[in-house]
PDB file of C-alpha atoms and ligand atoms in Angstrom:
ATOM      1  CA  MET A   1      79.273  63.878 114.244  1.00 81.00           C
ATOM      2  CA  LYS A   2      79.084  67.605 114.440  1.00 90.00           C
ATOM      3  CA  LEU A   3      80.982  70.013 112.077  1.00 95.00           C
ATOM      4  CA  ILE A   4      81.995  73.353 113.470  1.00 96.00           C
ATOM      5  CA  LEU A   5      83.632  76.186 111.456  1.00 98.00           C
ATOM      6  CA  ALA A   6      85.677  78.139 114.091  1.00 98.00           C
ATOM      7  CA  SER A   7      85.830  81.407 112.122  1.00 98.00           C
ATOM      8  CA  GLY A   8      84.387  84.840 112.315  1.00 96.00           C
ATOM      9  CA  SER A   9      85.012  85.431 108.545  1.00 96.00           C
ATOM     10  CA  PRO A  10      81.705  85.885 106.677  1.00 95.00           C
ATOM     11  CA  ARG A  11      83.497  84.826 103.529  1.00 95.00           C
ATOM     12  CA  ARG A  12      84.479  81.420 104.956  1.00 97.00           C
ATOM     13  CA  HIS A  13      80.835  80.870 106.130  1.00 97.00           C
ATOM     14  CA  GLU A  14      79.543  81.623 102.708  1.00 96.00           C
ATOM     15  CA  LEU A  15      81.999  79.463 100.964  1.00 97.00           C
ATOM     16  CA  LEU A  16      81.430  76.365 103.339  1.00 97.00           C
ATOM     17  CA  THR A  17      77.650  76.844 102.854  1.00 97.00           C
ATOM     18  CA  ARG A  18      78.100  76.191  99.053  1.00 95.00           C
ATOM     19  CA  ALA A  19      79.224  72.646  99.893  1.00 94.00           C
ATOM     20  CA  GLN A  20      75.724  71.850 101.401  1.00 92.00           C
ATOM     21  CA  LEU A  21      77.149  70.537 104.587  1.00 92.00           C
ATOM     22  CA  ASP A  22      75.417  70.807 107.952  1.00 93.00           C
ATOM     23  CA  PHE A  23      77.756  72.892 110.096  1.00 96.00           C
ATOM     24  CA  THR A  24      77.722  75.454 112.969  1.00 96.00           C
ATOM     25  CA  VAL A  25      79.810  78.487 113.393  1.00 97.00           C
ATOM     26  CA  MET A  26      81.727  80.048 116.343  1.00 97.00           C
ATOM     27  CA  SER A  27      84.243  82.759 116.601  1.00 96.00           C
ATOM     28  CA  VAL A  28      87.618  82.515 118.283  1.00 96.00           C
ATOM     29  CA  ASP A  29      89.703  85.427 119.096  1.00 94.00           C
ATOM     30  CA  ILE A  30      93.498  85.012 119.235  1.00 96.00           C
ATOM     31  CA  ASP A  31      96.535  87.272 118.841  1.00 95.00           C
ATOM     32  CA  GLU A  32      97.482  87.176 115.157  1.00 93.00           C
ATOM     33  CA  THR A  33     100.667  89.177 115.350  1.00 92.00           C
ATOM     34  CA  PRO A  34     103.535  87.515 113.501  1.00 92.00           C
ATOM     35  CA  HIS A  35     106.719  86.901 115.378  1.00 94.00           C
ATOM     36  CA  ILE A  36     109.828  88.780 114.316  1.00 91.00           C
ATOM     37  CA  ASP A  37     111.350  87.132 111.195  1.00 90.00           C
ATOM     38  CA  GLU A  38     108.725  84.312 111.375  1.00 94.00           C
ATOM     39  CA  ALA A  39     108.536  82.486 108.014  1.00 96.00           C
ATOM     40  CA  PRO A  40     105.193  82.469 106.161  1.00 97.00           C
ATOM     41  CA  LYS A  41     104.835  78.655 106.580  1.00 96.00           C
ATOM     42  CA  ALA A  42     105.575  78.702 110.242  1.00 97.00           C
ATOM     43  CA  TYR A  43     103.341  81.673 110.917  1.00 97.00           C
ATOM     44  CA  ILE A  44     100.262  80.224 109.102  1.00 98.00           C
ATOM     45  CA  GLU A  45     100.594  76.756 110.564  1.00 97.00           C
ATOM     46  CA  ARG A  46     100.841  78.326 114.131  1.00 98.00           C
ATOM     47  CA  MET A  47      97.778  80.417 113.374  1.00 98.00           C
ATOM     48  CA  VAL A  48      95.492  77.569 112.413  1.00 98.00           C
ATOM     49  CA  ALA A  49      96.656  75.407 115.197  1.00 98.00           C
ATOM     50  CA  THR A  50      96.216  78.253 117.811  1.00 98.00           C
ATOM     51  CA  LYS A  51      92.747  78.936 116.524  1.00 98.00           C
ATOM     52  CA  ALA A  52      91.844  75.251 116.896  1.00 97.00           C
ATOM     53  CA  ASP A  53      93.271  75.199 120.410  1.00 96.00           C
ATOM     54  CA  ALA A  54      91.221  78.254 121.304  1.00 97.00           C
ATOM     55  CA  ALA A  55      88.106  76.633 119.748  1.00 97.00           C
ATOM     56  CA  VAL A  56      88.672  73.371 121.789  1.00 94.00           C
ATOM     57  CA  GLU A  57      88.952  75.300 124.983  1.00 93.00           C
ATOM     58  CA  GLN A  58      85.791  77.305 124.283  1.00 94.00           C
ATOM     59  CA  ILE A  59      83.762  74.189 123.437  1.00 91.00           C
ATOM     60  CA  ASN A  60      85.120  72.427 126.548  1.00 89.00           C
ATOM     61  CA  LYS A  61      83.998  75.345 128.772  1.00 88.00           C
ATOM     62  CA  ALA A  62      80.522  75.215 127.169  1.00 86.00           C
ATOM     63  CA  LEU A  63      80.350  71.387 127.586  1.00 84.00           C
ATOM     64  CA  ASN A  64      81.360  71.612 131.269  1.00 82.00           C
ATOM     65  CA  GLU A  65      78.504  74.089 131.818  1.00 83.00           C
ATOM     66  CA  LYS A  66      76.110  71.593 130.135  1.00 79.00           C
ATOM     67  CA  LEU A  67      77.431  68.691 132.314  1.00 77.00           C
ATOM     68  CA  LYS A  68      76.920  70.889 135.510  1.00 79.00           C
ATOM     69  CA  ASN A  69      73.377  71.492 134.435  1.00 78.00           C
ATOM     70  CA  ASN A  70      72.884  67.823 133.753  1.00 73.00           C
ATOM     71  CA  GLN A  71      72.038  68.449 130.099  1.00 67.00           C
ATOM     72  CA  ALA A  72      72.589  65.147 128.318  1.00 63.00           C
ATOM     73  CA  ASP A  73      72.644  66.210 124.645  1.00 71.00           C
ATOM     74  CA  LEU A  74      76.417  66.154 124.318  1.00 69.00           C
ATOM     75  CA  PRO A  75      77.981  65.446 120.822  1.00 72.00           C
ATOM     76  CA  GLU A  76      80.265  62.486 120.905  1.00 79.00           C
ATOM     77  CA  SER A  77      82.504  63.636 118.183  1.00 88.00           C
ATOM     78  CA  ILE A  78      83.206  67.023 116.574  1.00 93.00           C
ATOM     79  CA  ILE A  79      85.326  68.144 113.620  1.00 95.00           C
ATOM     80  CA  ILE A  80      86.597  71.779 114.029  1.00 97.00           C
ATOM     81  CA  LEU A  81      87.706  73.564 110.988  1.00 98.00           C
ATOM     82  CA  THR A  82      90.047  76.596 111.286  1.00 98.00           C
ATOM     83  CA  ALA A  83      91.735  78.642 108.603  1.00 98.00           C
ATOM     84  CA  ASP A  84      94.095  81.577 108.121  1.00 98.00           C
ATOM     85  CA  THR A  85      94.838  83.497 104.975  1.00 98.00           C
ATOM     86  CA  ILE A  86      97.953  85.653 104.356  1.00 98.00           C
ATOM     87  CA  GLY A  87      99.735  87.335 101.341  1.00 98.00           C
ATOM     88  CA  VAL A  88     103.306  86.491 100.676  1.00 98.00           C
ATOM     89  CA  LEU A  89     105.396  88.885  98.529  1.00 98.00           C
ATOM     90  CA  ALA A  90     107.557  87.762  95.746  1.00 95.00           C
ATOM     91  CA  ASP A  91     110.630  87.712  98.004  1.00 96.00           C
ATOM     92  CA  GLY A  92     108.976  84.560  99.602  1.00 96.00           C
ATOM     93  CA  THR A  93     109.444  85.776 103.117  1.00 95.00           C
ATOM     94  CA  THR A  94     107.340  88.912 103.628  1.00 95.00           C
ATOM     95  CA  VAL A  95     104.001  88.175 105.294  1.00 96.00           C
ATOM     96  CA  LEU A  96     101.027  90.470 104.589  1.00 96.00           C
ATOM     97  CA  VAL A  97      98.263  90.308 107.163  1.00 96.00           C
ATOM     98  CA  LYS A  98      95.334  92.697 107.672  1.00 96.00           C
ATOM     99  CA  PRO A  99      96.483  96.457 107.388  1.00 97.00           C
ATOM    100  CA  SER A 100      96.537  98.002 110.829  1.00 96.00           C
ATOM    101  CA  ASN A 101      95.710 101.488 109.274  1.00 98.00           C
ATOM    102  CA  ARG A 102      95.728 103.502 105.889  1.00 98.00           C
ATOM    103  CA  GLU A 103      99.488 103.978 105.910  1.00 98.00           C
ATOM    104  CA  ASP A 104     100.065 100.271 106.527  1.00 98.00           C
ATOM    105  CA  ALA A 105      97.788  99.456 103.599  1.00 98.00           C
ATOM    106  CA  TYR A 106      99.555 101.851 101.274  1.00 98.00           C
ATOM    107  CA  ARG A 107     102.892 100.275 102.296  1.00 98.00           C
ATOM    108  CA  MET A 108     101.646  96.834 101.272  1.00 98.00           C
ATOM    109  CA  TRP A 109      99.968  98.053  98.087  1.00 98.00           C
ATOM    110  CA  GLN A 110     103.144  99.726  96.883  1.00 98.00           C
ATOM    111  CA  GLN A 111     104.949  96.401  97.137  1.00 98.00           C
ATOM    112  CA  MET A 112     102.118  94.636  95.359  1.00 98.00           C
ATOM    113  CA  SER A 113     101.580  97.251  92.602  1.00 98.00           C
ATOM    114  CA  ASP A 114     102.499  95.914  89.130  1.00 98.00           C
ATOM    115  CA  ASN A 115     103.755  92.756  90.672  1.00 98.00           C
ATOM    116  CA  VAL A 116     103.046  89.111  91.551  1.00 98.00           C
ATOM    117  CA  HIS A 117     102.342  87.939  95.137  1.00 98.00           C
ATOM    118  CA  GLU A 118     100.952  84.917  96.540  1.00 98.00           C
ATOM    119  CA  VAL A 119      97.907  84.271  98.809  1.00 98.00           C
ATOM    120  CA  TRP A 120      98.280  81.266 101.178  1.00 98.00           C
ATOM    121  CA  THR A 121      95.403  79.731 103.068  1.00 98.00           C
ATOM    122  CA  ALA A 122      96.086  77.025 105.670  1.00 98.00           C
ATOM    123  CA  VAL A 123      93.102  74.989 106.845  1.00 98.00           C
ATOM    124  CA  GLN A 124      93.248  72.653 109.979  1.00 98.00           C
ATOM    125  CA  ALA A 125      90.644  69.921 110.625  1.00 97.00           C
ATOM    126  CA  THR A 126      90.747  68.933 114.286  1.00 97.00           C
ATOM    127  CA  HIS A 127      88.781  65.719 115.302  1.00 95.00           C
ATOM    128  CA  VAL A 128      87.868  65.866 119.011  1.00 93.00           C
ATOM    129  CA  SER A 129      85.771  63.367 120.937  1.00 90.00           C
ATOM    130  CA  LEU A 130      84.106  63.216 124.268  1.00 83.00           C
ATOM    131  CA  SER A 131      86.089  61.174 126.683  1.00 76.00           C
ATOM    132  CA  SER A 132      83.452  59.124 128.582  1.00 62.00           C
ATOM    133  CA  GLU A 133      85.854  58.339 131.354  1.00 58.00           C
ATOM    134  CA  LYS A 134      86.606  61.963 132.079  1.00 50.00           C
ATOM    135  CA  ALA A 135      82.963  63.076 131.511  1.00 49.00           C
ATOM    136  CA  SER A 136      81.837  60.895 134.346  1.00 53.00           C
ATOM    137  CA  SER A 137      84.555  61.923 136.783  1.00 56.00           C
ATOM    138  CA  PRO A 138      83.362  64.296 139.691  1.00 57.00           C
ATOM    139  CA  ASN A 139      85.252  67.341 138.365  1.00 57.00           C
ATOM    140  CA  HIS A 140      84.048  67.015 134.778  1.00 53.00           C
ATOM    141  CA  ASN A 141      87.116  68.689 133.386  1.00 59.00           C
ATOM    142  CA  PRO A 142      88.135  68.535 130.557  1.00 58.00           C
ATOM    143  CA  VAL A 143      85.621  66.454 128.522  1.00 76.00           C
ATOM    144  CA  LEU A 144      87.013  66.667 124.976  1.00 84.00           C
ATOM    145  CA  GLN A 145      90.241  65.244 123.706  1.00 88.00           C
ATOM    146  CA  VAL A 146      91.926  65.607 120.322  1.00 92.00           C
ATOM    147  CA  VAL A 147      91.800  62.430 118.377  1.00 91.00           C
ATOM    148  CA  ASN A 148      93.404  63.608 115.065  1.00 92.00           C
ATOM    149  CA  GLN A 149      94.302  66.727 113.304  1.00 95.00           C
ATOM    150  CA  LEU A 150      95.348  67.484 109.728  1.00 96.00           C
ATOM    151  CA  GLN A 151      96.519  70.665 108.067  1.00 97.00           C
ATOM    152  CA  ILE A 152      96.873  71.728 104.411  1.00 97.00           C
ATOM    153  CA  THR A 153      98.164  74.921 102.924  1.00 98.00           C
ATOM    154  CA  GLU A 154      96.988  76.092  99.536  1.00 98.00           C
ATOM    155  CA  ARG A 155      98.941  78.851  97.494  1.00 98.00           C
ATOM    156  CA  THR A 156      97.531  81.027  94.699  1.00 98.00           C
ATOM    157  CA  GLU A 157      99.500  83.438  92.605  1.00 98.00           C
ATOM    158  CA  VAL A 158      97.968  86.820  92.130  1.00 98.00           C
ATOM    159  CA  THR A 159      99.092  89.608  89.754  1.00 98.00           C
ATOM    160  CA  PHE A 160      98.147  93.229  90.472  1.00 98.00           C
ATOM    161  CA  ILE A 161      98.015  96.035  87.885  1.00 98.00           C
ATOM    162  CA  ALA A 162      99.988  99.262  88.535  1.00 98.00           C
ATOM    163  CA  LEU A 163      98.284 101.236  91.283  1.00 98.00           C
ATOM    164  CA  THR A 164      98.141 105.019  91.532  1.00 98.00           C
ATOM    165  CA  ALA A 165      97.863 107.074  94.719  1.00 97.00           C
ATOM    166  CA  GLU A 166      94.258 107.931  93.832  1.00 98.00           C
ATOM    167  CA  MET A 167      93.248 104.297  93.354  1.00 98.00           C
ATOM    168  CA  MET A 168      94.762 103.478  96.798  1.00 98.00           C
ATOM    169  CA  SER A 169      93.104 106.460  98.458  1.00 98.00           C
ATOM    170  CA  ASN A 170      89.634 105.585  97.013  1.00 98.00           C
ATOM    171  CA  TYR A 171      89.881 101.964  97.910  1.00 98.00           C
ATOM    172  CA  TRP A 172      90.915 102.621 101.453  1.00 98.00           C
ATOM    173  CA  ASP A 173      87.888 104.973 101.759  1.00 98.00           C
ATOM    174  CA  SER A 174      85.518 102.202 100.660  1.00 98.00           C
ATOM    175  CA  GLY A 175      86.121 100.389 103.927  1.00 98.00           C
ATOM    176  CA  GLU A 176      86.663  97.031 102.128  1.00 98.00           C
ATOM    177  CA  PRO A 177      90.447  96.603 102.859  1.00 98.00           C
ATOM    178  CA  ALA A 178      90.614  96.774 106.586  1.00 96.00           C
ATOM    179  CA  ASP A 179      89.641  93.205 107.596  1.00 95.00           C
ATOM    180  CA  LYS A 180      91.369  91.468 104.739  1.00 97.00           C
ATOM    181  CA  ALA A 181      94.926  89.977 104.393  1.00 97.00           C
ATOM    182  CA  GLY A 182      96.998  92.122 102.083  1.00 98.00           C
ATOM    183  CA  GLY A 183      94.267  94.746 102.281  1.00 98.00           C
ATOM    184  CA  TYR A 184      92.063  93.654  99.427  1.00 98.00           C
ATOM    185  CA  GLY A 185      89.136  91.439  98.641  1.00 98.00           C
ATOM    186  CA  ILE A 186      89.215  89.700  95.245  1.00 98.00           C
ATOM    187  CA  GLN A 187      85.511  89.078  95.737  1.00 97.00           C
ATOM    188  CA  GLY A 188      84.737  92.757  96.023  1.00 98.00           C
ATOM    189  CA  LEU A 189      86.026  96.060  94.609  1.00 98.00           C
ATOM    190  CA  GLY A 190      89.600  94.646  94.813  1.00 98.00           C
ATOM    191  CA  ALA A 191      88.832  92.483  91.633  1.00 98.00           C
ATOM    192  CA  ALA A 192      89.602  95.524  89.567  1.00 98.00           C
ATOM    193  CA  TRP A 193      93.261  95.388  90.735  1.00 98.00           C
ATOM    194  CA  VAL A 194      93.735  91.702  89.814  1.00 98.00           C
ATOM    195  CA  SER A 195      94.863  91.154  86.164  1.00 98.00           C
ATOM    196  CA  ARG A 196      95.513  87.358  86.679  1.00 98.00           C
ATOM    197  CA  ILE A 197      95.472  84.480  89.120  1.00 98.00           C
ATOM    198  CA  ASN A 198      97.068  81.144  88.927  1.00 98.00           C
ATOM    199  CA  GLY A 199      95.491  78.633  91.338  1.00 98.00           C
ATOM    200  CA  SER A 200      92.444  78.343  93.460  1.00 98.00           C
ATOM    201  CA  TYR A 201      90.047  81.374  93.556  1.00 98.00           C
ATOM    202  CA  THR A 202      88.253  80.366  96.793  1.00 98.00           C
ATOM    203  CA  ASN A 203      91.708  80.067  98.412  1.00 98.00           C
ATOM    204  CA  VAL A 204      92.161  83.770  97.807  1.00 98.00           C
ATOM    205  CA  VAL A 205      88.830  84.576  99.322  1.00 98.00           C
ATOM    206  CA  GLY A 206      89.841  82.607 102.419  1.00 98.00           C
ATOM    207  CA  LEU A 207      88.798  78.953 102.160  1.00 98.00           C
ATOM    208  CA  PRO A 208      90.111  76.617  99.349  1.00 98.00           C
ATOM    209  CA  LEU A 209      86.803  74.860  99.085  1.00 98.00           C
ATOM    210  CA  ALA A 210      87.615  71.713  97.046  1.00 97.00           C
ATOM    211  CA  GLN A 211      90.817  71.163  99.153  1.00 98.00           C
ATOM    212  CA  THR A 212      88.887  71.663 102.411  1.00 97.00           C
ATOM    213  CA  LEU A 213      86.203  69.149 101.464  1.00 96.00           C
ATOM    214  CA  ALA A 214      88.974  66.648 100.566  1.00 96.00           C
ATOM    215  CA  LEU A 215      90.584  67.354 104.034  1.00 96.00           C
ATOM    216  CA  ILE A 216      87.236  66.507 105.732  1.00 94.00           C
ATOM    217  CA  ASN A 217      87.073  63.268 103.778  1.00 91.00           C
ATOM    218  CA  ASP A 218      90.727  62.475 104.726  1.00 90.00           C
ATOM    219  CA  MET A 219      89.734  62.559 108.289  1.00 86.00           C
ATOM    220  CA  GLN A 220      87.943  59.334 107.517  1.00 73.00           C
ATOM    221  CA  VAL A 221      84.887  60.195 109.605  1.00 68.00           C
ATOM    222  CA  ASN A 222      82.111  58.277 107.905  1.00 57.00           C
ATOM    223  CA  ASP A 223      79.125  60.174 108.929  1.00 59.00           C
ATOM    224  CA  ILE A 224      80.028  63.546 107.407  1.00 59.00           C
ATOM    225  CA  GLN A 225      79.073  63.011 103.892  1.00 58.00           C
ATOM    226  CA  VAL A 226      80.627  65.619 101.451  1.00 65.00           C
ATOM    227  CA  LYS A 227      78.028  65.677  98.765  1.00 62.00           C
ATOM    228  CA  GLU A 228      78.935  65.445  95.108  1.00 66.00           C
ATOM    229  CA  VAL A 229      77.335  68.421  93.195  1.00 65.00           C
TER     230      VAL A 229
HETATM  231  C1  LIG B 301      93.282  88.201  99.979  1.00 53.46           C
HETATM  232  C2  LIG B 301      91.919  88.184 100.527  1.00 53.46           C
HETATM  233  C3  LIG B 301      91.676  87.961 101.821  1.00 53.46           C
HETATM  234  N1  LIG B 301      90.322  87.908 102.349  1.00 53.46           N
HETATM  235  C4  LIG B 301      90.049  87.762 103.747  1.00 53.46           C
HETATM  236  C5  LIG B 301      89.859  86.228 104.151  1.00 53.46           C
HETATM  237  C6  LIG B 301      90.012  86.297 105.710  1.00 53.46           C
HETATM  238  O1  LIG B 301      88.719  86.515 106.293  1.00 53.46           O
HETATM  239  C7  LIG B 301      90.828  87.508 105.959  1.00 53.46           C
HETATM  240  C8  LIG B 301      92.237  87.138 106.450  1.00 53.46           C
HETATM  241  O2  LIG B 301      92.198  87.087 107.809  1.00 53.46           O
HETATM  242  P1  LIG B 301      92.261  85.699 108.763  1.00 53.46           P
HETATM  243  O3  LIG B 301      92.944  86.050 109.943  1.00 53.46           O
HETATM  244  O4  LIG B 301      92.657  84.580 107.871  1.00 53.46           O
HETATM  245  O5  LIG B 301      90.671  85.446 109.117  1.00 53.46           O
HETATM  246  P2  LIG B 301      89.678  86.225 109.772  1.00 53.46           P
HETATM  247  O6  LIG B 301      90.238  87.055 111.092  1.00 53.46           O
HETATM  248  O7  LIG B 301      88.809  87.148 108.895  1.00 53.46           O
HETATM  249  O8  LIG B 301      88.615  85.176 110.389  1.00 53.46           O
HETATM  250  P3  LIG B 301      88.886  84.046 111.477  1.00 53.46           P
HETATM  251  O9  LIG B 301      90.389  84.232 112.004  1.00 53.46           O
HETATM  252  O10 LIG B 301      87.850  84.266 112.495  1.00 53.46           O
HETATM  253  O11 LIG B 301      88.744  82.735 110.759  1.00 53.46           O
HETATM  254  O12 LIG B 301      91.043  88.154 104.629  1.00 53.46           O
HETATM  255  C9  LIG B 301      89.248  88.136 101.516  1.00 53.46           C
HETATM  256  O13 LIG B 301      88.159  88.156 101.967  1.00 53.46           O
HETATM  257  N2  LIG B 301      89.516  88.391 100.079  1.00 53.46           N
HETATM  258  C10 LIG B 301      90.755  88.334  99.611  1.00 53.46           C
HETATM  259  O14 LIG B 301      90.878  88.628  98.424  1.00 53.46           O
END
């Protein structure tokens, strides 16, 4: 059994490494634009599912190449992990993704200043396995099929201090906010803006670690051993 983290986020790689699991990493590129009036739950569940579909498609392509070249070392079974993190304002409906530019970040931060918001991370575990019947067929396409998939969504409440224009300007100039949901990193300079959290810290950073390990266990795949530390 192979475990693949389908994420380009260095924070997620770092967090999963802490669980001492053997895994490989791949990146998937999908359109992350929310639909108009899309509710946070619908959006985040769509994102993790779309990332998983994109990962399965990429792995299938790579396996088809291997089959064409008669390479026999195909994994029989793979668990693919995908994740997505968003901010949700206190109104419960406004979704905060990565800021598209400085003005977009300011707009978000003004709503988060001296206020509580939530950070939601959804994680999907997708169990795919090699279909031997299809693998031996002449067109070799596709070779992987989804056996099982499970999703979780974890929510953490985050309270921000009151932000001044100077703080926002300095923070944007640091370069840290651009690739982060809600335009901040609690693990970096953004920590100075957080007066309180209620819930999982790793969830805010992008992967709720304890819950993700429980999700892998729930897939009931016996040969991925989540170590107890
Ligand atoms: C709120 C917050 C978010 N983030 C990050 C986690 C995610 O990487 C990012 C949200 O974007 P995502 O779309 O969830 O993830 P990503 O594009 O970085 O990676 P991929 O889709 O390939 O898995 O924001 C922090 O690093 N710290 C924080 O405090």
